[in-house]
Amino acid sequence: MSRGKVGLYLGVASAGAVVVDNRKVVSLAKFDLSSFEEETQDTLNEEIRWEALINRTLREAGAQAKDIYVSITDRDFIFRSFEIPLMKRREITSSLIYEIEKYIPFKMGELRWDYRFVRFPKEKKIDISFVGIRNDNFQKIKDILKRLNLNSIYTEPSSLSIIRIIKSLPRLSHLKNFALLDFTKSEVYLTFFYYNLPIFNRYLVIPKEGDNINLDKLIEAVRLSFLYFKREYKFFEPEKMLVISNSQNENLVASLKGDLQIETENVPLKTFIRRENAEIEHLKALGVAERDNYPLSFAPYLLTTQEQLAGKGEKIAPLRIGLISFLGILGVLMSVFLSSFMENRLSAERELVKKESKLVLPEGIASWLKIEQEIASKSKRVSSLKNLAAPLNKISPFLEKLPYFLPQGLWLEGLELAPYRDKYRVILRGNIFLSDAYQERLEIDKFISDLKNKEEIKSLFSNIEMTSSERRRAREFMITFFAIKLE
């Protein structure tokens, strides 16, 4: 049995699995659903056949882990793209729901989905990439895996799995606007990416000639889909068409380049998996298994609409603001308390000085010099407390404005406040969840950069830096926890 992360691809009529250790494919396997029809005369329930297919594939691959990463055929997914006016991040989710409902023949409550977006401030718009899967289909896969004592810790459409690996090549990493054609003998997909986000995906029926693919008809089907896409998305100019399959496809690439008038490149499968029996199904399984090692602009976490609103949308802002408002009110109360405390102390000191001036002390009890030294010491302490109270009063506006600097997916868990060189040191502790370690670190860095560039914060803190960052599991999710110091 092989140890390591397990990636599983579930296609239209096949399943492929890989076991990955330290970014290397340790073992792999792939079987077609039709193999069970050949081995038995019985008509098996479809779910039972898939259960047997998955079990055989994972067993043949020597997979030992029970927590697996799953890539699903794009045919089961809805891909949509939208353009909406510029708005705040927390408003996008609720706006998106109304747009999606126009395009699906069922209720939003029956859908699991996620989205990413690109802002275009000059054009005053936001372009959104949306993917969704019907909850019944999603749950059917979860139930099959559960019966096999397996847990899918992450599920995504296969086009994102495969492009994650392809974009890991340095010579292709710069591409933003491109098309991807991937196919086997049983399924063909054409996906267009805009700023690395999928905006159009089409499943093409396999044109067969005997047992082989009819390349002429395949080229015609791709050409018609390409022309349809260009009519619907006039703003989009792809830089390149990438083609990947189980064969070299020189004739296909040359024909597409001529017909579509676009630079077309064949990406050899063996670039990524150097095994004779490697197939596209294995590459898709590899892509989802390596999602933490290869950053991708869109690594969706498929949630219900209710979960999206609770975790990413309308409810997240009140939760953040509630926390920060509480901290802000706490800071104001502390300021008021210290100010009141200082005034009381000063009044008491003045009263004490007056009374001490009227005292006639017997000889030998104490000298006036010692009394004056004690008074000077107390006065110095009072001045120090007043100096500490002054910056504390300034911190409360910072706490009130802090919610507006928080990026998507970031939560604050606590705030520590302590005197530091006649000022105050603030330690912010929290976590961020974006289903992508690289993207989470970028958002934390951006958050720190935003803090450093705000004038009202510069006047309070001369040094802002991250003191710790750790990615660890919280329940079933991998989350980045962090601490930021402001001095």
Short mmCIF file of C-alpha atoms in Angstrom, two decimals:
data_model
loop_
_atom_site.label_atom_id
_atom_site.label_comp_id
_atom_site.label_asym_id
_atom_site.label_seq_id
_atom_site.Cartn_x
_atom_site.Cartn_y
_atom_site.Cartn_z
CA MET A 1 0.00 0.00 0.00
CA SER A 2 1.31 3.44 -0.96
CA ARG A 3 1.43 6.28 1.52
CA GLY A 4 0.82 9.87 0.46
CA LYS A 5 -1.98 12.09 -0.76
CA VAL A 6 -4.63 10.44 -2.90
CA GLY A 7 -6.24 12.14 -5.89
CA LEU A 8 -9.29 10.61 -7.58
CA TYR A 9 -10.87 11.64 -10.88
CA LEU A 10 -14.44 10.58 -11.67
CA GLY A 11 -15.20 10.96 -15.37
CA VAL A 12 -18.21 10.26 -17.55
CA ALA A 13 -17.42 6.54 -17.72
CA SER A 14 -14.04 6.09 -16.04
CA ALA A 15 -12.11 6.64 -12.84
CA GLY A 16 -8.43 7.43 -12.36
CA ALA A 17 -6.39 7.62 -9.16
CA VAL A 18 -2.87 8.67 -8.19
CA VAL A 19 -0.92 8.54 -4.96
CA VAL A 20 1.41 11.53 -4.59
CA ASP A 21 4.31 11.88 -2.19
CA ASN A 22 6.51 14.99 -2.17
CA ARG A 23 5.04 16.10 -5.53
CA LYS A 24 5.93 12.79 -7.17
CA VAL A 25 3.44 10.22 -8.46
CA VAL A 26 4.14 7.08 -6.46
CA SER A 27 1.47 4.92 -8.08
CA LEU A 28 -1.55 5.22 -10.36
CA ALA A 29 -4.48 3.27 -11.77
CA LYS A 30 -7.42 3.77 -14.15
CA PHE A 31 -10.46 1.66 -15.09
CA ASP A 32 -13.49 2.14 -17.30
CA LEU A 33 -17.04 1.57 -16.13
CA SER A 34 -17.61 -0.72 -19.12
CA SER A 35 -15.16 -3.26 -17.68
CA PHE A 36 -17.80 -4.30 -15.14
CA GLU A 37 -20.34 -4.93 -17.89
CA GLU A 38 -17.88 -7.29 -19.55
CA GLU A 39 -17.14 -9.21 -16.35
CA THR A 40 -20.70 -9.89 -15.21
CA GLN A 41 -24.02 -10.82 -16.79
CA ASP A 42 -25.92 -9.09 -14.00
CA THR A 43 -27.43 -5.64 -14.47
CA LEU A 44 -25.98 -3.74 -11.54
CA ASN A 45 -27.34 -0.56 -10.05
CA GLU A 46 -25.38 2.43 -11.37
CA GLU A 47 -24.24 3.53 -7.91
CA ILE A 48 -23.08 0.01 -7.09
CA ARG A 49 -21.10 -0.10 -10.33
CA TRP A 50 -19.44 3.23 -9.51
CA GLU A 51 -18.73 2.05 -5.98
CA ALA A 52 -17.03 -1.05 -7.35
CA LEU A 53 -15.14 1.01 -9.95
CA ILE A 54 -13.79 3.47 -7.36
CA ASN A 55 -12.89 0.68 -4.97
CA ARG A 56 -10.98 -1.24 -7.66
CA THR A 57 -9.18 1.89 -8.92
CA LEU A 58 -8.00 2.95 -5.47
CA ARG A 59 -7.03 -0.61 -4.54
CA GLU A 60 -5.02 -1.01 -7.75
CA ALA A 61 -3.28 2.33 -7.08
CA GLY A 62 -2.39 1.11 -3.59
CA ALA A 63 -4.12 4.09 -1.96
CA GLN A 64 -4.00 3.92 1.82
CA ALA A 65 -5.39 7.29 2.91
CA LYS A 66 -9.07 7.59 3.77
CA ASP A 67 -9.11 11.36 3.21
CA ILE A 68 -8.93 11.92 -0.53
CA TYR A 69 -9.07 14.78 -3.06
CA VAL A 70 -11.72 14.41 -5.77
CA SER A 71 -11.94 15.88 -9.28
CA ILE A 72 -15.27 15.49 -11.08
CA THR A 73 -16.11 15.59 -14.77
CA ASP A 74 -16.97 19.11 -15.96
CA ARG A 75 -20.19 17.77 -17.48
CA ASP A 76 -21.72 17.71 -13.98
CA PHE A 77 -20.96 21.41 -13.39
CA ILE A 78 -22.52 24.72 -14.36
CA PHE A 79 -20.01 27.35 -15.51
CA ARG A 80 -21.17 30.96 -15.77
CA SER A 81 -19.57 34.40 -15.95
CA PHE A 82 -21.16 37.74 -15.10
CA GLU A 83 -20.38 41.41 -15.20
CA ILE A 84 -21.71 43.53 -12.34
CA PRO A 85 -21.07 47.14 -11.20
CA LEU A 86 -18.32 47.84 -8.71
CA MET A 87 -19.48 47.07 -5.20
CA LYS A 88 -18.10 46.06 -1.83
CA ARG A 89 -16.89 42.50 -1.42
CA ARG A 90 -19.56 41.59 1.11
CA GLU A 91 -22.33 42.70 -1.27
CA ILE A 92 -21.25 40.48 -4.17
CA THR A 93 -22.61 37.16 -2.87
CA SER A 94 -26.18 38.37 -2.42
CA SER A 95 -26.12 40.14 -5.81
CA LEU A 96 -24.76 37.03 -7.48
CA ILE A 97 -27.61 34.85 -6.19
CA TYR A 98 -30.19 36.86 -8.15
CA GLU A 99 -28.10 36.60 -11.33
CA ILE A 100 -27.61 32.83 -11.04
CA GLU A 101 -31.31 32.15 -10.49
CA LYS A 102 -31.97 33.48 -14.00
CA TYR A 103 -29.81 30.76 -15.58
CA ILE A 104 -30.65 27.56 -13.69
CA PRO A 105 -33.81 25.43 -14.09
CA PHE A 106 -34.03 24.74 -10.34
CA LYS A 107 -33.79 26.60 -7.03
CA MET A 108 -30.55 28.01 -5.62
CA GLY A 109 -31.12 25.87 -2.53
CA GLU A 110 -30.47 22.79 -4.69
CA LEU A 111 -27.04 24.04 -5.79
CA ARG A 112 -23.53 23.89 -4.34
CA TRP A 113 -21.33 26.64 -5.73
CA ASP A 114 -18.49 29.10 -5.39
CA TYR A 115 -17.09 32.06 -7.28
CA ARG A 116 -14.09 34.36 -7.78
CA PHE A 117 -13.92 37.78 -9.35
CA VAL A 118 -11.65 40.36 -10.97
CA ARG A 119 -12.10 44.09 -10.37
CA PHE A 120 -11.77 46.63 -13.18
CA PRO A 121 -11.87 50.02 -11.39
CA LYS A 122 -11.41 52.10 -14.57
CA GLU A 123 -14.41 50.43 -16.20
CA LYS A 124 -16.25 50.49 -12.84
CA LYS A 125 -17.14 46.83 -13.10
CA ILE A 126 -16.46 43.40 -11.64
CA ASP A 127 -16.18 40.22 -13.73
CA ILE A 128 -17.31 37.11 -11.87
CA SER A 129 -16.52 33.45 -12.57
CA PHE A 130 -19.06 31.03 -11.11
CA VAL A 131 -19.12 27.22 -10.86
CA GLY A 132 -21.86 25.10 -9.36
CA ILE A 133 -23.05 21.52 -9.10
CA ARG A 134 -26.49 20.23 -8.24
CA ASN A 135 -26.52 19.14 -4.62
CA ASP A 136 -28.08 15.76 -5.50
CA ASN A 137 -25.12 14.90 -7.76
CA PHE A 138 -22.63 16.15 -5.19
CA GLN A 139 -24.26 14.20 -2.38
CA LYS A 140 -24.48 11.03 -4.51
CA ILE A 141 -20.67 11.04 -4.84
CA LYS A 142 -20.21 11.76 -1.13
CA ASP A 143 -22.52 8.84 -0.26
CA ILE A 144 -20.65 6.42 -2.53
CA LEU A 145 -17.35 7.42 -0.95
CA LYS A 146 -18.83 7.18 2.54
CA ARG A 147 -19.90 3.58 1.89
CA LEU A 148 -16.27 2.87 1.03
CA ASN A 149 -15.15 4.55 4.30
CA LEU A 150 -13.65 7.42 2.31
CA ASN A 151 -13.92 11.14 2.97
CA SER A 152 -13.64 13.75 0.22
CA ILE A 153 -11.84 16.67 1.84
CA TYR A 154 -11.96 18.69 -1.38
CA THR A 155 -14.00 18.44 -4.59
CA GLU A 156 -13.64 20.50 -7.78
CA PRO A 157 -14.37 20.44 -11.55
CA SER A 158 -11.71 18.66 -13.59
CA SER A 159 -10.85 21.66 -15.82
CA LEU A 160 -9.47 23.43 -12.73
CA SER A 161 -7.58 20.32 -11.67
CA ILE A 162 -5.83 19.92 -15.01
CA ILE A 163 -5.06 23.61 -15.61
CA ARG A 164 -3.46 23.81 -12.16
CA ILE A 165 -0.79 21.35 -13.30
CA ILE A 166 -0.38 22.84 -16.78
CA LYS A 167 0.10 26.35 -15.38
CA SER A 168 2.85 25.06 -13.11
CA LEU A 169 5.09 25.05 -16.19
CA PRO A 170 7.14 28.29 -16.09
CA ARG A 171 6.73 28.88 -19.84
CA LEU A 172 2.93 28.84 -19.49
CA SER A 173 2.55 30.48 -16.08
CA HIS A 174 2.28 33.98 -17.62
CA LEU A 175 -0.87 33.14 -19.61
CA LYS A 176 -4.02 34.90 -18.40
CA ASN A 177 -6.48 34.61 -21.28
CA PHE A 178 -6.43 31.22 -22.98
CA ALA A 179 -8.43 28.18 -24.03
CA LEU A 180 -7.96 24.56 -22.96
CA LEU A 181 -9.01 21.52 -24.99
CA ASP A 182 -8.62 18.22 -23.14
CA PHE A 183 -10.00 14.93 -24.34
CA THR A 184 -9.96 11.15 -24.16
CA LYS A 185 -11.80 8.54 -26.21
CA SER A 186 -14.88 9.02 -24.01
CA GLU A 187 -15.05 12.74 -23.20
CA VAL A 188 -14.01 16.13 -24.65
CA TYR A 189 -14.01 19.52 -22.89
CA LEU A 190 -13.34 23.03 -24.16
CA THR A 191 -12.77 25.64 -21.45
CA PHE A 192 -11.96 29.34 -21.80
CA PHE A 193 -10.09 31.21 -19.06
CA TYR A 194 -10.18 34.98 -18.55
CA TYR A 195 -7.61 36.36 -16.08
CA ASN A 196 -7.08 32.69 -15.11
CA LEU A 197 -10.76 32.28 -14.18
CA PRO A 198 -13.01 29.85 -16.13
CA ILE A 199 -15.78 31.76 -17.91
CA PHE A 200 -17.02 29.19 -20.46
CA ASN A 201 -16.98 25.39 -20.55
CA ARG A 202 -18.51 23.02 -23.07
CA TYR A 203 -18.75 19.24 -23.07
CA LEU A 204 -18.51 17.95 -26.64
CA VAL A 205 -20.00 14.69 -27.86
CA ILE A 206 -17.28 12.34 -29.06
CA PRO A 207 -17.36 11.95 -32.86
CA LYS A 208 -16.41 8.30 -33.43
CA GLU A 209 -15.05 6.48 -36.46
CA GLY A 210 -15.11 2.85 -35.45
CA ASP A 211 -13.29 2.66 -32.12
CA ASN A 212 -11.30 5.85 -32.77
CA ILE A 213 -12.11 9.58 -32.60
CA ASN A 214 -12.99 11.20 -35.92
CA LEU A 215 -10.53 14.12 -35.81
CA ASP A 216 -12.16 16.02 -38.67
CA LYS A 217 -15.51 16.07 -36.88
CA LEU A 218 -13.82 16.89 -33.58
CA ILE A 219 -12.09 19.88 -35.18
CA GLU A 220 -15.41 21.04 -36.63
CA ALA A 221 -17.12 20.74 -33.22
CA VAL A 222 -14.33 22.74 -31.56
CA ARG A 223 -14.46 25.38 -34.31
CA LEU A 224 -18.23 25.85 -33.92
CA SER A 225 -17.91 26.12 -30.13
CA PHE A 226 -15.08 28.60 -30.54
CA LEU A 227 -17.16 30.78 -32.91
CA TYR A 228 -20.14 30.65 -30.54
CA PHE A 229 -17.92 31.73 -27.68
CA LYS A 230 -16.47 34.63 -29.68
CA ARG A 231 -19.99 35.90 -30.46
CA GLU A 232 -21.01 35.78 -26.81
CA TYR A 233 -17.74 37.16 -25.40
CA LYS A 234 -16.64 39.79 -27.91
CA PHE A 235 -14.23 41.37 -25.39
CA PHE A 236 -12.19 38.17 -25.06
CA GLU A 237 -9.04 37.61 -27.13
CA PRO A 238 -7.33 34.33 -26.15
CA GLU A 239 -3.54 34.38 -26.25
CA LYS A 240 -3.24 30.66 -26.91
CA MET A 241 -5.13 27.39 -27.27
CA LEU A 242 -3.68 24.55 -25.17
CA VAL A 243 -4.40 20.96 -26.23
CA ILE A 244 -3.77 17.94 -24.03
CA SER A 245 -4.78 14.32 -24.50
CA ASN A 246 -3.32 10.81 -24.43
CA SER A 247 -1.68 11.24 -27.88
CA GLN A 248 0.61 13.78 -29.59
CA ASN A 249 -2.09 15.28 -31.90
CA GLU A 250 0.22 17.17 -34.28
CA ASN A 251 -2.41 17.10 -37.06
CA LEU A 252 -5.13 18.29 -34.70
CA VAL A 253 -3.00 21.17 -33.42
CA ALA A 254 -2.03 22.28 -36.92
CA SER A 255 -5.65 22.18 -38.11
CA LEU A 256 -6.95 24.13 -35.11
CA LYS A 257 -4.24 26.74 -35.55
CA GLY A 258 -5.22 27.22 -39.20
CA ASP A 259 -9.00 27.16 -38.71
CA LEU A 260 -9.17 29.32 -35.60
CA GLN A 261 -6.28 31.67 -36.41
CA ILE A 262 -4.93 31.33 -32.90
CA GLU A 263 -1.61 30.08 -31.58
CA THR A 264 -2.17 26.44 -30.60
CA GLU A 265 0.17 24.26 -28.56
CA ASN A 266 0.09 20.58 -27.70
CA VAL A 267 1.06 19.96 -24.06
CA PRO A 268 2.51 16.44 -23.74
CA LEU A 269 1.07 14.40 -20.90
CA LYS A 270 4.47 12.91 -20.13
CA THR A 271 5.70 16.40 -19.18
CA PHE A 272 3.95 15.84 -15.85
CA ILE A 273 3.70 12.06 -15.36
CA ARG A 274 6.61 10.08 -16.74
CA ARG A 275 4.93 6.69 -16.91
CA GLU A 276 4.00 4.64 -19.94
CA ASN A 277 0.46 3.96 -18.71
CA ALA A 278 -0.30 7.58 -17.71
CA GLU A 279 -3.57 9.02 -19.05
CA ILE A 280 -5.56 12.25 -18.76
CA GLU A 281 -7.59 10.80 -15.88
CA HIS A 282 -4.36 10.51 -13.88
CA LEU A 283 -3.38 14.12 -14.61
CA LYS A 284 -6.73 15.39 -13.34
CA ALA A 285 -6.36 13.28 -10.20
CA LEU A 286 -2.85 14.68 -9.76
CA GLY A 287 -4.10 18.24 -10.16
CA VAL A 288 -6.63 18.01 -7.37
CA ALA A 289 -4.24 16.14 -5.06
CA GLU A 290 -1.60 18.87 -5.50
CA ARG A 291 -3.97 21.80 -5.00
CA ASP A 292 -2.03 23.02 -1.93
CA ASN A 293 1.31 22.97 -3.77
CA TYR A 294 0.26 24.71 -7.00
CA PRO A 295 -1.64 27.99 -6.48
CA LEU A 296 -4.61 28.70 -8.73
CA SER A 297 -6.72 31.86 -8.98
CA PHE A 298 -9.86 29.78 -8.54
CA ALA A 299 -9.81 26.87 -6.10
CA PRO A 300 -13.54 26.62 -5.32
CA TYR A 301 -14.96 25.27 -2.10
CA LEU A 302 -18.45 24.08 -3.00
CA LEU A 303 -21.03 25.25 -0.47
CA THR A 304 -24.80 25.57 -0.37
CA THR A 305 -26.29 29.04 -0.77
CA GLN A 306 -27.00 29.20 2.96
CA GLU A 307 -23.39 28.27 3.75
CA GLN A 308 -22.10 30.84 1.26
CA LEU A 309 -24.11 33.60 2.92
CA ALA A 310 -23.01 32.50 6.38
CA GLY A 311 -19.35 31.94 5.47
CA LYS A 312 -18.53 34.40 2.70
CA GLY A 313 -21.37 36.77 2.19
CA GLU A 314 -23.83 38.98 4.00
CA LYS A 315 -23.40 37.49 7.45
CA ILE A 316 -19.63 37.67 7.54
CA ALA A 317 -19.46 41.46 7.63
CA PRO A 318 -21.75 41.85 10.67
CA LEU A 319 -19.76 39.18 12.48
CA ARG A 320 -16.49 40.98 11.82
CA ILE A 321 -17.92 44.39 12.60
CA GLY A 322 -19.49 43.00 15.76
CA LEU A 323 -16.11 41.76 16.96
CA ILE A 324 -14.26 44.93 16.07
CA SER A 325 -17.04 47.16 17.40
CA PHE A 326 -16.76 45.30 20.69
CA LEU A 327 -13.00 45.88 20.72
CA GLY A 328 -13.55 49.52 19.77
CA ILE A 329 -16.06 50.04 22.57
CA LEU A 330 -13.69 48.26 24.95
CA GLY A 331 -10.90 50.62 23.90
CA VAL A 332 -13.09 53.68 24.41
CA LEU A 333 -14.20 52.44 27.83
CA MET A 334 -10.59 51.81 28.80
CA SER A 335 -9.69 55.33 27.66
CA VAL A 336 -12.53 56.84 29.67
CA PHE A 337 -11.64 54.72 32.68
CA LEU A 338 -7.96 55.70 32.57
CA SER A 339 -8.77 59.37 32.03
CA SER A 340 -11.17 59.32 34.98
CA PHE A 341 -8.65 57.38 37.04
CA MET A 342 -5.91 59.91 36.25
CA GLU A 343 -8.11 62.84 37.20
CA ASN A 344 -9.02 61.21 40.51
CA ARG A 345 -5.37 60.46 41.22
CA LEU A 346 -4.34 64.02 40.44
CA SER A 347 -7.09 65.43 42.67
CA ALA A 348 -6.02 63.13 45.47
CA GLU A 349 -2.38 64.14 45.02
CA ARG A 350 -3.27 67.85 45.16
CA GLU A 351 -5.36 67.32 48.27
CA LEU A 352 -2.53 65.36 49.85
CA VAL A 353 -0.02 68.12 49.12
CA LYS A 354 -2.32 70.66 50.74
CA LYS A 355 -2.75 68.54 53.85
CA GLU A 356 0.95 67.73 54.06
CA SER A 357 1.79 71.43 53.92
CA LYS A 358 -0.30 72.00 57.09
CA LEU A 359 1.23 69.13 59.01
CA VAL A 360 3.71 69.84 61.81
CA LEU A 361 5.77 66.70 62.14
CA PRO A 362 7.64 65.86 65.34
CA GLU A 363 11.38 65.91 65.07
CA GLY A 364 12.99 62.63 63.99
CA ILE A 365 9.91 61.22 62.19
CA ALA A 366 10.78 62.30 58.66
CA SER A 367 12.51 65.05 56.87
CA TRP A 368 10.75 67.36 54.44
CA LEU A 369 13.32 66.32 51.87
CA LYS A 370 12.13 62.71 51.93
CA ILE A 371 8.53 63.84 51.71
CA GLU A 372 9.30 65.98 48.69
CA GLN A 373 11.15 63.08 47.06
CA GLU A 374 8.14 60.81 47.56
CA ILE A 375 5.80 63.43 46.13
CA ALA A 376 8.09 63.87 43.10
CA SER A 377 8.11 60.10 42.55
CA LYS A 378 4.30 59.92 42.71
CA SER A 379 3.97 62.92 40.39
CA LYS A 380 6.29 61.23 37.88
CA ARG A 381 4.13 58.10 38.02
CA VAL A 382 1.01 60.18 37.44
CA SER A 383 2.64 61.87 34.42
CA SER A 384 3.62 58.48 33.02
CA LEU A 385 0.04 57.22 33.35
CA LYS A 386 -1.25 60.36 31.64
CA ASN A 387 1.17 59.80 28.77
CA LEU A 388 -0.07 56.24 28.43
CA ALA A 389 -3.69 57.35 28.45
CA ALA A 390 -3.17 59.80 25.58
CA PRO A 391 -2.23 57.25 22.87
CA LEU A 392 -4.93 54.92 24.16
CA ASN A 393 -7.52 57.57 23.30
CA LYS A 394 -6.10 57.65 19.77
CA ILE A 395 -6.33 53.86 19.32
CA SER A 396 -10.13 53.71 19.53
CA PRO A 397 -10.65 55.34 16.05
CA PHE A 398 -8.22 52.76 14.64
CA LEU A 399 -10.34 49.96 16.08
CA GLU A 400 -13.49 51.49 14.60
CA LYS A 401 -11.96 51.67 11.10
CA LEU A 402 -10.26 48.26 11.18
CA PRO A 403 -13.30 46.33 9.76
CA TYR A 404 -12.99 48.20 6.48
CA PHE A 405 -9.43 46.92 5.94
CA LEU A 406 -10.28 43.21 6.34
CA PRO A 407 -9.90 41.13 3.16
CA GLN A 408 -12.15 38.26 2.09
CA GLY A 409 -12.07 35.19 4.32
CA LEU A 410 -10.14 36.87 7.17
CA TRP A 411 -11.39 36.67 10.75
CA LEU A 412 -9.98 38.32 13.87
CA GLU A 413 -9.92 36.16 16.99
CA GLY A 414 -8.44 38.56 19.52
CA LEU A 415 -6.56 41.74 20.29
CA GLU A 416 -3.84 42.22 22.91
CA LEU A 417 -3.04 45.72 24.18
CA ALA A 418 0.02 46.46 26.34
CA PRO A 419 2.15 49.54 27.22
CA TYR A 420 5.32 49.85 25.15
CA ARG A 421 7.82 52.76 25.35
CA ASP A 422 5.27 55.37 26.48
CA LYS A 423 2.88 54.11 23.76
CA TYR A 424 0.99 50.91 23.19
CA ARG A 425 1.75 47.68 21.41
CA VAL A 426 -1.17 45.91 19.69
CA ILE A 427 -1.15 42.23 18.75
CA LEU A 428 -3.88 41.17 16.30
CA ARG A 429 -4.57 37.44 16.15
CA GLY A 430 -6.82 35.77 13.61
CA ASN A 431 -7.17 33.32 10.75
CA ILE A 432 -7.97 33.31 7.05
CA PHE A 433 -9.62 30.64 4.91
CA LEU A 434 -9.59 30.80 1.09
CA SER A 435 -9.00 27.09 0.33
CA ASP A 436 -5.55 28.04 -1.00
CA ALA A 437 -2.41 28.49 1.16
CA TYR A 438 -0.69 30.74 -1.36
CA GLN A 439 -3.75 32.97 -1.81
CA GLU A 440 -4.25 33.16 1.97
CA ARG A 441 -0.67 34.36 2.46
CA LEU A 442 -1.11 36.96 -0.30
CA GLU A 443 -4.25 38.32 1.37
CA ILE A 444 -2.49 38.56 4.77
CA ASP A 445 0.43 40.42 3.14
CA LYS A 446 -2.04 42.74 1.40
CA PHE A 447 -3.82 43.35 4.72
CA ILE A 448 -0.51 44.34 6.39
CA SER A 449 0.37 46.54 3.42
CA ASP A 450 -3.02 48.30 3.66
CA LEU A 451 -2.45 48.94 7.36
CA LYS A 452 0.98 50.43 6.67
CA ASN A 453 -0.37 52.77 4.00
CA LYS A 454 -3.22 54.26 6.04
CA GLU A 455 -2.29 57.73 7.33
CA GLU A 456 -4.40 57.39 10.48
CA ILE A 457 -2.51 54.20 11.34
CA LYS A 458 0.94 55.58 10.47
CA SER A 459 0.44 58.24 13.14
CA LEU A 460 -0.15 55.57 15.76
CA PHE A 461 2.26 52.80 14.81
CA SER A 462 5.70 53.11 13.25
CA ASN A 463 6.26 49.36 12.98
CA ILE A 464 3.71 46.84 11.61
CA GLU A 465 4.81 43.28 10.92
CA MET A 466 3.63 39.69 11.01
CA THR A 467 5.08 37.77 13.97
CA SER A 468 3.71 34.33 13.15
CA SER A 469 1.90 32.45 10.40
CA GLU A 470 0.90 28.81 10.58
CA ARG A 471 -1.38 26.69 8.35
CA ARG A 472 -3.11 23.99 10.35
CA ARG A 473 -6.31 21.97 10.31
CA ALA A 474 -9.43 23.33 12.00
CA ARG A 475 -12.00 20.54 11.95
CA GLU A 476 -11.98 19.41 8.29
CA PHE A 477 -10.42 22.55 6.81
CA MET A 478 -6.82 23.73 6.40
CA ILE A 479 -6.70 27.33 7.69
CA THR A 480 -3.87 29.87 8.02
CA PHE A 481 -3.57 31.32 11.54
CA PHE A 482 -1.52 34.49 12.04
CA ALA A 483 -0.43 37.19 14.47
CA ILE A 484 0.39 40.79 13.50
CA LYS A 485 2.30 43.24 15.72
CA LEU A 486 1.68 47.01 15.65
CA GLU A 487 4.06 49.24 17.63
#
